[in-house]
Coordinates of C-alpha atoms in Angstrom, one line a residue:
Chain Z
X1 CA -39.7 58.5 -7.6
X2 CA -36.8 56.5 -9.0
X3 CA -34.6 54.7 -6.3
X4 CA -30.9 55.4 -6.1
X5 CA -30.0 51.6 -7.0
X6 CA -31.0 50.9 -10.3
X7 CA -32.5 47.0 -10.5
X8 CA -30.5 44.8 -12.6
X9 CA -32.2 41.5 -14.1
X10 CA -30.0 38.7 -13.4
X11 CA -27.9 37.9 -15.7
X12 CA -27.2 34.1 -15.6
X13 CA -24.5 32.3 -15.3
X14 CA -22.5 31.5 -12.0
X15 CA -22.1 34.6 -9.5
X16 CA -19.0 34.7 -7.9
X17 CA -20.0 36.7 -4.8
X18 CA -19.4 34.1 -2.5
X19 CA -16.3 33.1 -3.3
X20 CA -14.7 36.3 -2.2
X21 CA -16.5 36.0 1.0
X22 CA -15.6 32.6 1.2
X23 CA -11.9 33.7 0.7
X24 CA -12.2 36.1 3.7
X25 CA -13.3 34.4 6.0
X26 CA -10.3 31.7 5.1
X27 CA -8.0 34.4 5.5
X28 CA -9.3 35.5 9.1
X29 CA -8.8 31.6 9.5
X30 CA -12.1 29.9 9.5
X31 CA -11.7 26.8 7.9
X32 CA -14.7 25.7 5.7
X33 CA -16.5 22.4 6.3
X34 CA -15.4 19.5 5.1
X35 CA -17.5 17.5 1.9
X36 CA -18.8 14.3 2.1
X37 CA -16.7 12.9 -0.2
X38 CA -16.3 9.2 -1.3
X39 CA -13.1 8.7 -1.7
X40 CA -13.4 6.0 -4.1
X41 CA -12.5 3.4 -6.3
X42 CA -14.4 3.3 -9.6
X43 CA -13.7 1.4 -12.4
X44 CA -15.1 0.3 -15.8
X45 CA -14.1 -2.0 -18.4
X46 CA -15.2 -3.4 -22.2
X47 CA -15.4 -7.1 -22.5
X48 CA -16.9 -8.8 -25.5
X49 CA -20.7 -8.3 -25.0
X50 CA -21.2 -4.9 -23.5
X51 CA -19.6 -3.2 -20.2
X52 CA -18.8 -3.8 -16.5
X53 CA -18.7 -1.4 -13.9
X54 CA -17.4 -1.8 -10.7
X55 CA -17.0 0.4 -7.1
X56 CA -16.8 0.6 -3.9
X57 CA -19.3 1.3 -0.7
X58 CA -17.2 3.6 1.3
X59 CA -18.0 7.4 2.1
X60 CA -15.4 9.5 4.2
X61 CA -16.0 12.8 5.7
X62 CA -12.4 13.6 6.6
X63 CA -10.6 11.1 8.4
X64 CA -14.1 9.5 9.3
X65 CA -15.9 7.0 7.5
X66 CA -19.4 7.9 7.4
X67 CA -21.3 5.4 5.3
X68 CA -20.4 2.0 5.1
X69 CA -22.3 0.5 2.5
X70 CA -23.6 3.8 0.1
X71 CA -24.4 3.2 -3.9
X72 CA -21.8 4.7 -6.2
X73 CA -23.4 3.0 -9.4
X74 CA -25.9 5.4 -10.3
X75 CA -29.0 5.0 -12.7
X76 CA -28.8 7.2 -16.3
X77 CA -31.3 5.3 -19.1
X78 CA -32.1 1.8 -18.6
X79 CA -28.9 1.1 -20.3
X80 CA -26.3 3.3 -19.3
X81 CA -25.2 3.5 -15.6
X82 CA -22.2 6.1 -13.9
X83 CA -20.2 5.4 -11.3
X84 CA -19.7 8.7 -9.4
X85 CA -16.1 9.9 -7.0
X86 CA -15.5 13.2 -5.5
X87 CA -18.3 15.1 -3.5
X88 CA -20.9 13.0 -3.1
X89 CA -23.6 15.6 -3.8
X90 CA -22.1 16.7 -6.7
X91 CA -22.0 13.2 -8.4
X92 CA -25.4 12.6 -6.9
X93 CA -26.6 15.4 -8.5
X94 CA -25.3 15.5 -11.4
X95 CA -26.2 12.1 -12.3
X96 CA -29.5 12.6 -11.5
X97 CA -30.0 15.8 -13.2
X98 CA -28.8 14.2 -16.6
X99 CA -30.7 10.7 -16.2
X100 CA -34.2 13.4 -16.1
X101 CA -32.8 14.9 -19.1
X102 CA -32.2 12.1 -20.9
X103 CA -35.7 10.6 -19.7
X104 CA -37.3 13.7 -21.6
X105 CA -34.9 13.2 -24.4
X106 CA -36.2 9.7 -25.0
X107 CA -39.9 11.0 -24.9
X108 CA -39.0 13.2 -27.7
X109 CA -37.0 11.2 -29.9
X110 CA -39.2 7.3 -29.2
X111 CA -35.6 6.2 -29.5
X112 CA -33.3 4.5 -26.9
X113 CA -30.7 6.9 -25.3
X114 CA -27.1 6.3 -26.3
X115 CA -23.9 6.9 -24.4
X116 CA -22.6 9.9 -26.2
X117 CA -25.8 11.7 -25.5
X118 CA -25.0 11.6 -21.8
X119 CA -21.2 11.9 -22.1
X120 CA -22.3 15.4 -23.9
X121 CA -24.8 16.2 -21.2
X122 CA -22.3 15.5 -18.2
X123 CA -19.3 17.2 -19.5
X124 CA -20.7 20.7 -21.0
X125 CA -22.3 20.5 -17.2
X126 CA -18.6 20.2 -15.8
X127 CA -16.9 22.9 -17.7
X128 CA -19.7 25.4 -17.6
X129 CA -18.7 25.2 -13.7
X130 CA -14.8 25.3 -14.1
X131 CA -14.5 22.6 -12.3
X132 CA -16.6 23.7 -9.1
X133 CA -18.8 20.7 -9.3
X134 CA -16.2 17.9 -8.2
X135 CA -17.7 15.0 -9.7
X136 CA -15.1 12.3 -11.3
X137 CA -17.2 10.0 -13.4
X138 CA -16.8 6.9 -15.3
X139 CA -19.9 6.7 -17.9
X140 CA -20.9 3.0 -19.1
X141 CA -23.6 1.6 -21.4
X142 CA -25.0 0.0 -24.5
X143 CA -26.4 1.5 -27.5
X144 CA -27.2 1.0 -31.2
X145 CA -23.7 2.2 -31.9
X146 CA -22.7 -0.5 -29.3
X147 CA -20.4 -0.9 -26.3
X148 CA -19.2 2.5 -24.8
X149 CA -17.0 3.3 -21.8
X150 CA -16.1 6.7 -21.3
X151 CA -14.7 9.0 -17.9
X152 CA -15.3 12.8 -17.2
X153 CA -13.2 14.5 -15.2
X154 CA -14.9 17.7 -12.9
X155 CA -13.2 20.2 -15.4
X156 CA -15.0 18.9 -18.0
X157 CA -12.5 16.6 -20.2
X158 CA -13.4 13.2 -21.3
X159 CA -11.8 10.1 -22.7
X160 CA -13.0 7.3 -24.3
X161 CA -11.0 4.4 -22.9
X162 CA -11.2 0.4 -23.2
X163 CA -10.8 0.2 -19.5
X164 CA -10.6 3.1 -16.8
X165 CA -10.6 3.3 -13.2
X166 CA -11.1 6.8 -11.3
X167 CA -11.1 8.1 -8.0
X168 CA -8.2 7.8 -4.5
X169 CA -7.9 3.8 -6.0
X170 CA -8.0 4.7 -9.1
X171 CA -3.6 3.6 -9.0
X172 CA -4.1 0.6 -7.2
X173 CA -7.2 -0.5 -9.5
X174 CA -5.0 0.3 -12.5
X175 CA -2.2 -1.3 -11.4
X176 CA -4.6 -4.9 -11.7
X177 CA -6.1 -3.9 -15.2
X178 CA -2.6 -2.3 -16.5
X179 CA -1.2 -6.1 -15.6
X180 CA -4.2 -8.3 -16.9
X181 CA -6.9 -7.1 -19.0
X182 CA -7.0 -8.2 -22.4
X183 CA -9.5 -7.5 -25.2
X184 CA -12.5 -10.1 -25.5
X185 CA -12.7 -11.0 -22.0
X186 CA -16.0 -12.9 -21.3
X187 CA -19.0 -11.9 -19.1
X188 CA -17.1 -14.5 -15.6
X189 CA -13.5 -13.1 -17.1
X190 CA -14.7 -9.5 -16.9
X191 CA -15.9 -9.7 -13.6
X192 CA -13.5 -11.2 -12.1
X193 CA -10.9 -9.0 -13.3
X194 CA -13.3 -5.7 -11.8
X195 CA -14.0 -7.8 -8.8
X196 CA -9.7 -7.8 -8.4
X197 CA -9.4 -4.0 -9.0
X198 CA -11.9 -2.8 -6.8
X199 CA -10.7 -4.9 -4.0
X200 CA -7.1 -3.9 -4.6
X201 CA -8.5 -0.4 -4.2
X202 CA -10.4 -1.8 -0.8
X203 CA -7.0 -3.0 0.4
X204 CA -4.9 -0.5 -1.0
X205 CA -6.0 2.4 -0.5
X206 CA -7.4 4.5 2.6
X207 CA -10.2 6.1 1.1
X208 CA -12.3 3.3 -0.1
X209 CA -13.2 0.5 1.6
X210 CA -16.3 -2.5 2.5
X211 CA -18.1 -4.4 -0.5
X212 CA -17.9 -4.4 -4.1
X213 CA -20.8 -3.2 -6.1
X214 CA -20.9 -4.5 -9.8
X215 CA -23.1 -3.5 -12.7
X216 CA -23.0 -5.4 -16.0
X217 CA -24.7 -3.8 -19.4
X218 CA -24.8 -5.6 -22.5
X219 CA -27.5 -5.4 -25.7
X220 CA -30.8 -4.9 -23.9
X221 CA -30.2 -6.6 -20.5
X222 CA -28.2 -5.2 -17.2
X223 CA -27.6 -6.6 -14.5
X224 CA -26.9 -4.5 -11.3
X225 CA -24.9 -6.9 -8.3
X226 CA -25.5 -4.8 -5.0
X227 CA -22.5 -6.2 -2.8
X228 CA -21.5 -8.5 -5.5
X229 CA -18.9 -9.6 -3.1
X230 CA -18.7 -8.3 0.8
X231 CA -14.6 -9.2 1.8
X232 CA -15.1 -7.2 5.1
X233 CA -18.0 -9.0 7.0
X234 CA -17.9 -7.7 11.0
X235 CA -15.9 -9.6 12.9
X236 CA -17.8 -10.5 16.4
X237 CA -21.5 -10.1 16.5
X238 CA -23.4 -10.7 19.6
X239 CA -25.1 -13.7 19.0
X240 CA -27.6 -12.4 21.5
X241 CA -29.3 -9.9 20.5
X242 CA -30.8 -6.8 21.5
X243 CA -32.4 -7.1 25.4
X244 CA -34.1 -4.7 27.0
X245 CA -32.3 -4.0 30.9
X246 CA -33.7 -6.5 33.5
X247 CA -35.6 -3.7 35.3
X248 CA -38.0 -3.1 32.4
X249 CA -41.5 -4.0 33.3
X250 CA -42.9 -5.0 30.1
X251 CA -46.5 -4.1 30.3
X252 CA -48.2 -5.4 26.8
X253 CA -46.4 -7.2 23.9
X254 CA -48.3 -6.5 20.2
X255 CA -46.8 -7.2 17.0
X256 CA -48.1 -5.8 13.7
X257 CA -47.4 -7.4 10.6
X258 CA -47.0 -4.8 8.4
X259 CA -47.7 -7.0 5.1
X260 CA -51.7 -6.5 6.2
X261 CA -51.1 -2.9 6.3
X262 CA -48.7 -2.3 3.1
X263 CA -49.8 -3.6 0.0
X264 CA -46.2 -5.0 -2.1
X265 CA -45.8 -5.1 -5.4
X266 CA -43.4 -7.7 -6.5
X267 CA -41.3 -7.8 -9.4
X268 CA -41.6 -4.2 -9.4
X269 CA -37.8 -2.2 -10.0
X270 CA -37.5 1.2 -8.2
X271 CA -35.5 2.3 -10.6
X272 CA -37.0 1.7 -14.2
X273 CA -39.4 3.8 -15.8
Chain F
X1 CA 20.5 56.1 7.9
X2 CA 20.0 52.8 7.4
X3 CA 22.3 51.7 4.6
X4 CA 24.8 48.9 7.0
X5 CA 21.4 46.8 8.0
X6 CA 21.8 43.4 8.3
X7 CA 20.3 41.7 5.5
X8 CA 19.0 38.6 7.3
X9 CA 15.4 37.5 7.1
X10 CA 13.7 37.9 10.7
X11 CA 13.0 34.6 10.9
X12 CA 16.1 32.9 10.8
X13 CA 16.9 30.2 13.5
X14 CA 20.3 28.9 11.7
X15 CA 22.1 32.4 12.0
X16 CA 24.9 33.6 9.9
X17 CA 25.0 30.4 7.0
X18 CA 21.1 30.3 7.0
X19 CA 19.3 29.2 3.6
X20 CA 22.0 29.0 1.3
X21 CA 23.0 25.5 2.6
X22 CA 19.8 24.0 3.2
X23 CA 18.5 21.8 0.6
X24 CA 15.0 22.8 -0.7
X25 CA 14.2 21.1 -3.8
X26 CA 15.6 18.1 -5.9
X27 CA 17.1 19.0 -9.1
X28 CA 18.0 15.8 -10.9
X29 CA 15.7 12.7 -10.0
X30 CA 15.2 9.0 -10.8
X31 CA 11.7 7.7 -10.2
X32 CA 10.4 4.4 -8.4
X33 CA 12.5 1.4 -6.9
X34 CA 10.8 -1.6 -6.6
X35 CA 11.8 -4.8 -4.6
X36 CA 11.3 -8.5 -3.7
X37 CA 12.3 -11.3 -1.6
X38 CA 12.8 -14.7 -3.3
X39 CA 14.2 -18.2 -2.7
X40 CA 17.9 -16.9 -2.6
X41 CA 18.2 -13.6 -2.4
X42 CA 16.7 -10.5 -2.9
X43 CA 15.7 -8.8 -6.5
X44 CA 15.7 -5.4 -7.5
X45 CA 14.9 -3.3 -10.3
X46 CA 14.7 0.1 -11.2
X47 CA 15.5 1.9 -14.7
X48 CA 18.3 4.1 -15.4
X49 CA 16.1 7.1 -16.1
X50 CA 17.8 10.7 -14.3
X51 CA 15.0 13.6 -14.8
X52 CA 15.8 17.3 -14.7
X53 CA 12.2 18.9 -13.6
X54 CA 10.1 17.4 -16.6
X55 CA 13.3 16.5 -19.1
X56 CA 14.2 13.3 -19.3
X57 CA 18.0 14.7 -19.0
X58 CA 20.2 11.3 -18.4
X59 CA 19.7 7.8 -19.7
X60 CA 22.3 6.1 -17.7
X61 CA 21.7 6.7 -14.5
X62 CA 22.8 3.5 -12.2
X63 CA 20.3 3.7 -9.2
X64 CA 21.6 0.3 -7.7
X65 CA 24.8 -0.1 -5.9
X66 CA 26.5 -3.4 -4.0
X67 CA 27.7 -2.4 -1.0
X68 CA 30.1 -4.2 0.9
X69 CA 29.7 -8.3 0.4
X70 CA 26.3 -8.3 1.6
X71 CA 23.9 -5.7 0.5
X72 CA 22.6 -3.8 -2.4
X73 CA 21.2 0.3 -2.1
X74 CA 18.5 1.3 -4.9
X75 CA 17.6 4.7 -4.6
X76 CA 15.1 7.6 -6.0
X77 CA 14.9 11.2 -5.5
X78 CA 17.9 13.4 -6.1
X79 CA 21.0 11.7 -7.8
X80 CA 23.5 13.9 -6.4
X81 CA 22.4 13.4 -2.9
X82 CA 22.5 9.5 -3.7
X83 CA 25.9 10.0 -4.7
X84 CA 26.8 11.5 -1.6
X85 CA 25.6 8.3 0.6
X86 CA 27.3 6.1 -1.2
X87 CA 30.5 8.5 -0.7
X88 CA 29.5 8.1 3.2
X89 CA 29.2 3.9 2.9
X90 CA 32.3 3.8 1.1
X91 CA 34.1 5.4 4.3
X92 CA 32.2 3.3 6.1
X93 CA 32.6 0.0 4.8
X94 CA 36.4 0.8 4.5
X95 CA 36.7 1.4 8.1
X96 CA 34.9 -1.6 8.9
X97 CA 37.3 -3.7 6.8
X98 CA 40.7 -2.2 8.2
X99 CA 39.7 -3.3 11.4
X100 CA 40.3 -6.6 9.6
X101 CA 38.6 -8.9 12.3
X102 CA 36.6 -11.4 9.2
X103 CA 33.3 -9.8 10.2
X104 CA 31.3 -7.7 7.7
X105 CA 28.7 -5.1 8.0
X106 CA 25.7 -7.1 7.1
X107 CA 22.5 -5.3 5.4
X108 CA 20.7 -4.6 8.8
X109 CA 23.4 -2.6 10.1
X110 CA 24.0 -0.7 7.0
X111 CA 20.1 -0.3 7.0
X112 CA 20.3 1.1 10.6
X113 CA 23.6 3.6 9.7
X114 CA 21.1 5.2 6.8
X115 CA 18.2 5.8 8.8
X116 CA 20.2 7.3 11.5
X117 CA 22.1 9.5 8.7
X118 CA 18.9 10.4 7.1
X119 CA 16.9 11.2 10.1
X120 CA 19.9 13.4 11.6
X121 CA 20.0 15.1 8.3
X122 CA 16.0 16.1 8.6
X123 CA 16.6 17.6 12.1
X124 CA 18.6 19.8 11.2
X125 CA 16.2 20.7 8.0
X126 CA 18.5 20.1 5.3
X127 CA 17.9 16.5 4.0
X128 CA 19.0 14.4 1.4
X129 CA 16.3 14.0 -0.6
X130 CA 15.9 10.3 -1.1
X131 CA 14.1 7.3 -0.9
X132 CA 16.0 4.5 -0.4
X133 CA 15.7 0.3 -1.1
X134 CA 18.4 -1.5 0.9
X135 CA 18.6 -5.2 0.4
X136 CA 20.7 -8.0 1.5
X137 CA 21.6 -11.2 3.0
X138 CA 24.0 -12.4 5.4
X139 CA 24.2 -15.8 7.1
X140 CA 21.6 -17.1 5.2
X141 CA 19.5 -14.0 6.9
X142 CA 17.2 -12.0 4.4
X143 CA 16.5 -8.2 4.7
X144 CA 15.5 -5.7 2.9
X145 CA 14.2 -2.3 4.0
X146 CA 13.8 1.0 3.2
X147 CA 14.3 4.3 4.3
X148 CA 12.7 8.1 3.7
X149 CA 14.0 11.2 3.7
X150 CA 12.5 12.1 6.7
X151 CA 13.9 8.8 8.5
X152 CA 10.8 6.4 8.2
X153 CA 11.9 3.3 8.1
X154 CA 10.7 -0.4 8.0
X155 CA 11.6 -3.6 6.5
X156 CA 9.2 -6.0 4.7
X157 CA 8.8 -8.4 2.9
X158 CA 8.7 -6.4 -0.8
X159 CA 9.4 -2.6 -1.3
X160 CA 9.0 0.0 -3.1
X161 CA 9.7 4.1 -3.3
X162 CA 7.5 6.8 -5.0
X163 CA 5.0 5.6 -7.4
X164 CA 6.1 2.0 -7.0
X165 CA 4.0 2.4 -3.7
X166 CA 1.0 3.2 -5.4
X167 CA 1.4 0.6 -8.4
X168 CA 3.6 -2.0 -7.4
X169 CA 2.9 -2.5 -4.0
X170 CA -0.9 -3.5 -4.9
X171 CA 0.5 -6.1 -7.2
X172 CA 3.2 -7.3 -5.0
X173 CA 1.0 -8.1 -2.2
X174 CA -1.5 -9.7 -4.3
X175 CA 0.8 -12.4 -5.7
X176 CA 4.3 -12.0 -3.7
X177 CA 4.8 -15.2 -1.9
X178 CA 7.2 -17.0 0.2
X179 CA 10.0 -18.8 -2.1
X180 CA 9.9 -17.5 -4.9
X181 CA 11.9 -18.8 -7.7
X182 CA 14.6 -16.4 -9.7
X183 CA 12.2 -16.8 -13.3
X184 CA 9.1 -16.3 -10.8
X185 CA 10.7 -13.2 -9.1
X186 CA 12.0 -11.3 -12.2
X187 CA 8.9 -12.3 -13.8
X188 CA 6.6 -10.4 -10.9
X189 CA 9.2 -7.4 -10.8
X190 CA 8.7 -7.0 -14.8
X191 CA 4.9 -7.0 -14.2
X192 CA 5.1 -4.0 -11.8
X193 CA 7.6 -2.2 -14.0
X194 CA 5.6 -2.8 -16.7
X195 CA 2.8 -1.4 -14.7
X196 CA 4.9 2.2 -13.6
X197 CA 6.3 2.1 -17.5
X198 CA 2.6 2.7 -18.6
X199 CA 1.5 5.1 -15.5
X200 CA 4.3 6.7 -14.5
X201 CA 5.4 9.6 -16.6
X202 CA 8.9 9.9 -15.4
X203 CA 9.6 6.5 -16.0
X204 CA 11.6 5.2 -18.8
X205 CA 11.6 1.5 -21.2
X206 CA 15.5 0.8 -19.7
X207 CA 15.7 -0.9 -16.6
X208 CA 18.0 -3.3 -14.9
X209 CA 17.5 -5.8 -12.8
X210 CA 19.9 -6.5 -9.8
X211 CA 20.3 -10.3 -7.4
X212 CA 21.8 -10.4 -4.2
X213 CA 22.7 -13.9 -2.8
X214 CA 25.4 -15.4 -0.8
X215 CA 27.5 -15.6 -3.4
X216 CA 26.9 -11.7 -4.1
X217 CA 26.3 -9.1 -6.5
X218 CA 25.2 -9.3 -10.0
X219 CA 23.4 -6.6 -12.3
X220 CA 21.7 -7.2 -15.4
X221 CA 22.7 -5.2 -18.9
X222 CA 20.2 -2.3 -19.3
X223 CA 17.1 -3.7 -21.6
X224 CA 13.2 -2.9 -22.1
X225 CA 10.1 -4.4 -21.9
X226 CA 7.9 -5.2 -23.9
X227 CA 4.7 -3.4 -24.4
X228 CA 1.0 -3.2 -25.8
X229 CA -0.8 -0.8 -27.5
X230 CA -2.6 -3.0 -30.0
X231 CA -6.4 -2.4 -28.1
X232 CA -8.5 -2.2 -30.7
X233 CA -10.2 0.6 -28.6
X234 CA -6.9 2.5 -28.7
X235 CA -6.9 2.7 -32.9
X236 CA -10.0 4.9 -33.1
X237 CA -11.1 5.6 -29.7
X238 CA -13.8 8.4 -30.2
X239 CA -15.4 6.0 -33.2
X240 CA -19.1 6.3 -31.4
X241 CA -18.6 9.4 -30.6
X242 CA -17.4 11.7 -33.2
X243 CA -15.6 14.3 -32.3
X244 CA -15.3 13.7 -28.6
X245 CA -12.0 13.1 -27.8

């Protein structure tokens, strides 16, 4: 007995079906929910040994900010990082799914990965989705063929750019490097000048705010600056501290190092290979 | 039959001269105004570009205009519109000089007769479509302030309309200070035009640059900056990676 709907094997590729329902239920005037986006300032720039990238901590969802202090600089090869703006999944994603790539691409090859490899990676990724995946990316690293600096935008399109900022800051970041960058800038020079864009995005602009997160690559060193510089510390802490309320009968007090229970490696980096 | 139906859209709260007078959408634009307070005076500067939707159409556009002894009106958005305000301050300042008393409408009160214009204007739904940078001084008194097309308005310190908020402003409040001098002002106003000359695509390499002091009005000829495309990165961008773009 045949049944009346004949079984298709998927076909690959992207299926539209939801989009139409998605477009319905707009229409009947349910809004959809909002992205965490980041709402960003990223920026990148070439100076004489290698690149600097630069961004901010700030995640919106809407008008709120919901993450103060998240990472934007994200690992690809132990010498190429991406800054990531737009939905915060997507970038998240997308960078990771690419740095595995490029992990099993260096297991084939025994070679160092280079920039253009990623850059290929990321934006065939990007167009393939039309532009779905909302990642804005600015690409950084070193390779045999030298310094690179490269951004991809979510449709797909790429430049390759001496300096670049991306994201809601991305005018008031430019604004700094259209008025001082010049070529040959030293390693202090260089981050400086990212340190001043970023902030003028922190200041500038609504969607990006808190600390400055730097990452330097040159020839076979990088040097990742977590809160590089913090220009919005909180105003008034309590000085206090946590207490419990005065009616609190405390009944036994035991602390537990945890060093005797968790063995740590030092020197160890989470994110290297 | 129902050939002698009125042909008025259901939703029509303005009755019988409904859409036909209500203005919709520039036509002929000029981009950013930005600008400063300095030792003296104030400085403004903003080029002589007048777009028609993405042609560059006229080259010799004037944006700035004295008015009176005391102030000094840049403006963007729709040129014809700008026109028509300074038809409005011409009335205005020539009533206030037939009443022939030796007092002059100083750049707050000229500042305060826009925003009521342009706010009016919105409430009834049929703006002018402008941004405007109005700048003066009077008794040794700075202003300068600027007004929307929907009425916002606020003075400050240094201005700017359109992009100029998103490029020039960053710069301005980074390294605008108190006392600035003349070389030091038009120095800082060429950086941020420099700035929208590179980022702005309706912006054009011929600007002037216009002083207010006591001793009034003076406009600079029409030049162009200077500018740098020499990166090294620029002359074969996609060299490590062929064929990118």
């Amino acid at each position: 007995m045949s049944k009346s709907v004949i079984e298709m094997p998927p076909k690959g590729g992207f299926s539209f079906d939801l989009c139409k329902r998605n477009e319905m239920l707009a229409k009947k005037g349910v809004s959809p929910p909002s992205f965490r986006k980041t709402g960003t300032t990223i920026v990148g720039l070439i100076f004489q040994d290698g690149v600097i990238l630069g961004a901010d901590t700030r995640a919106t969802e809407g008008p709120i900010v919901c993450d103060k202090n998240c990472e934007k600089i994200h690992y690809m090869a132990p010498n190429i990082y991406c800054c990531g703006a737009g939905t915060a999944a997507d970038t998240e994603a997308v960078t990771d799914m690419v740095s595995s790539q490029l992990q099993l691409h260096r297991y084939h090859t025994g070679r160092e990965s280079r920039v253009v490899t990623a850059l290929t990676l990321l934006k065939r990724h990007l167009f393939n989705y039309q532009g779905y995946v909302s990642a804005a990316l600015v690409l950084g690293g070193v390779d045999v063929t030298g310094p690179h600096l490269h951004t991809i935008y979510p449709h797909g399109s790429t430049d390759t750019l001496p300096f670049a900022t991306m994201g809601s800051g991305s005018l008031a970041a430019m604004a700094v490097f259209e008025s001082k960058y010049k070529e040959g800038l030293t390693r202090d020079e260089g981050i400086k000048l990212v340190t001043e864009a970023i902030c003028s995005g922190i200041f500038n602009d609504l969607g990006s705010g808190s600390n400055v997160d730097i990452c330097v690559i040159t020839k076979g060193a990088k040097e990742y600056l977590r809160n590089h510089l913090q220009p919005n510390p909180r105003t008034y802490t309590s000085s206090k501290g946590y207490s419990f309320p005065k009616k609190t009968e405390v009944l036994l007090t035991k602390i537990t190092p945890l060093k005797e229970k968790v063995e740590i490696i030092e020197g160890g980096d989470a994110m290297e290979e | 039959m129902n050939f002698m139906a009125s042909k008025q859209p259901e939703n029509s709260l303005l009755g019988p001269e409904s859409d036909s007078q209500r203005t919709l959408y520039p036509y002929v634009t000029g981009t950013s105004v930005v600008a400063l307070k300095y030792k003296d005076g104030i400085l403004m500067a903003a080029d002589m570009g007048g777009s028609y939707g993405s042609t560059l159409r006229y080259k010799n556009v004037e944006r700035m205009k004295a008015i009176g002894k005391h102030s000094l009106l840049g403006a963007s958005g729709e040129i014809s519109d700008f026109q028509e305000i300074l038809r409005y301050l011409d009335e205005l300042i020539l009533y206030d000089n037939m009443w022939d008393d030796g007092n002059s409408l100083g750049p707050k009160e000229v500042h305060n007769y826009l925003t009521r214009v342009m706010y009016n204007r919105r409430n009834k739904f049929n703006p002018l479509w402008n941004s405007l940078v109005l700048g003066g001084i009077k008794n040794g008194q700075k202003y300068l302030g600027t007004v929307s097309m929907i009425g916002v308005n606020f003075e400050d310190n240094h201005v700017a309309t359109g992009f100029g908020n998103h490029l020039a402003r960053p710069i301005l409040r980074q390294e605008w200070h108190e006392n600035l001098s003349f070389e030091d002002g038009v120095r800082l106003l060429e950086k941020c035009m420099r700035v929208l000359l590179y980022r702005d695509r309706s912006a054009i390499n011929k600007l002037q640059i216009a002083k207010i002091t006591e001793e009034g009005m003076t406009i600079s000829q029409p030049y162009s900056l200077k500018t740098y495309w020499e990166f090294s990165a620029f002359e074969n961008p996609t060299q490590g990676a062929v064929g990118s773009w």
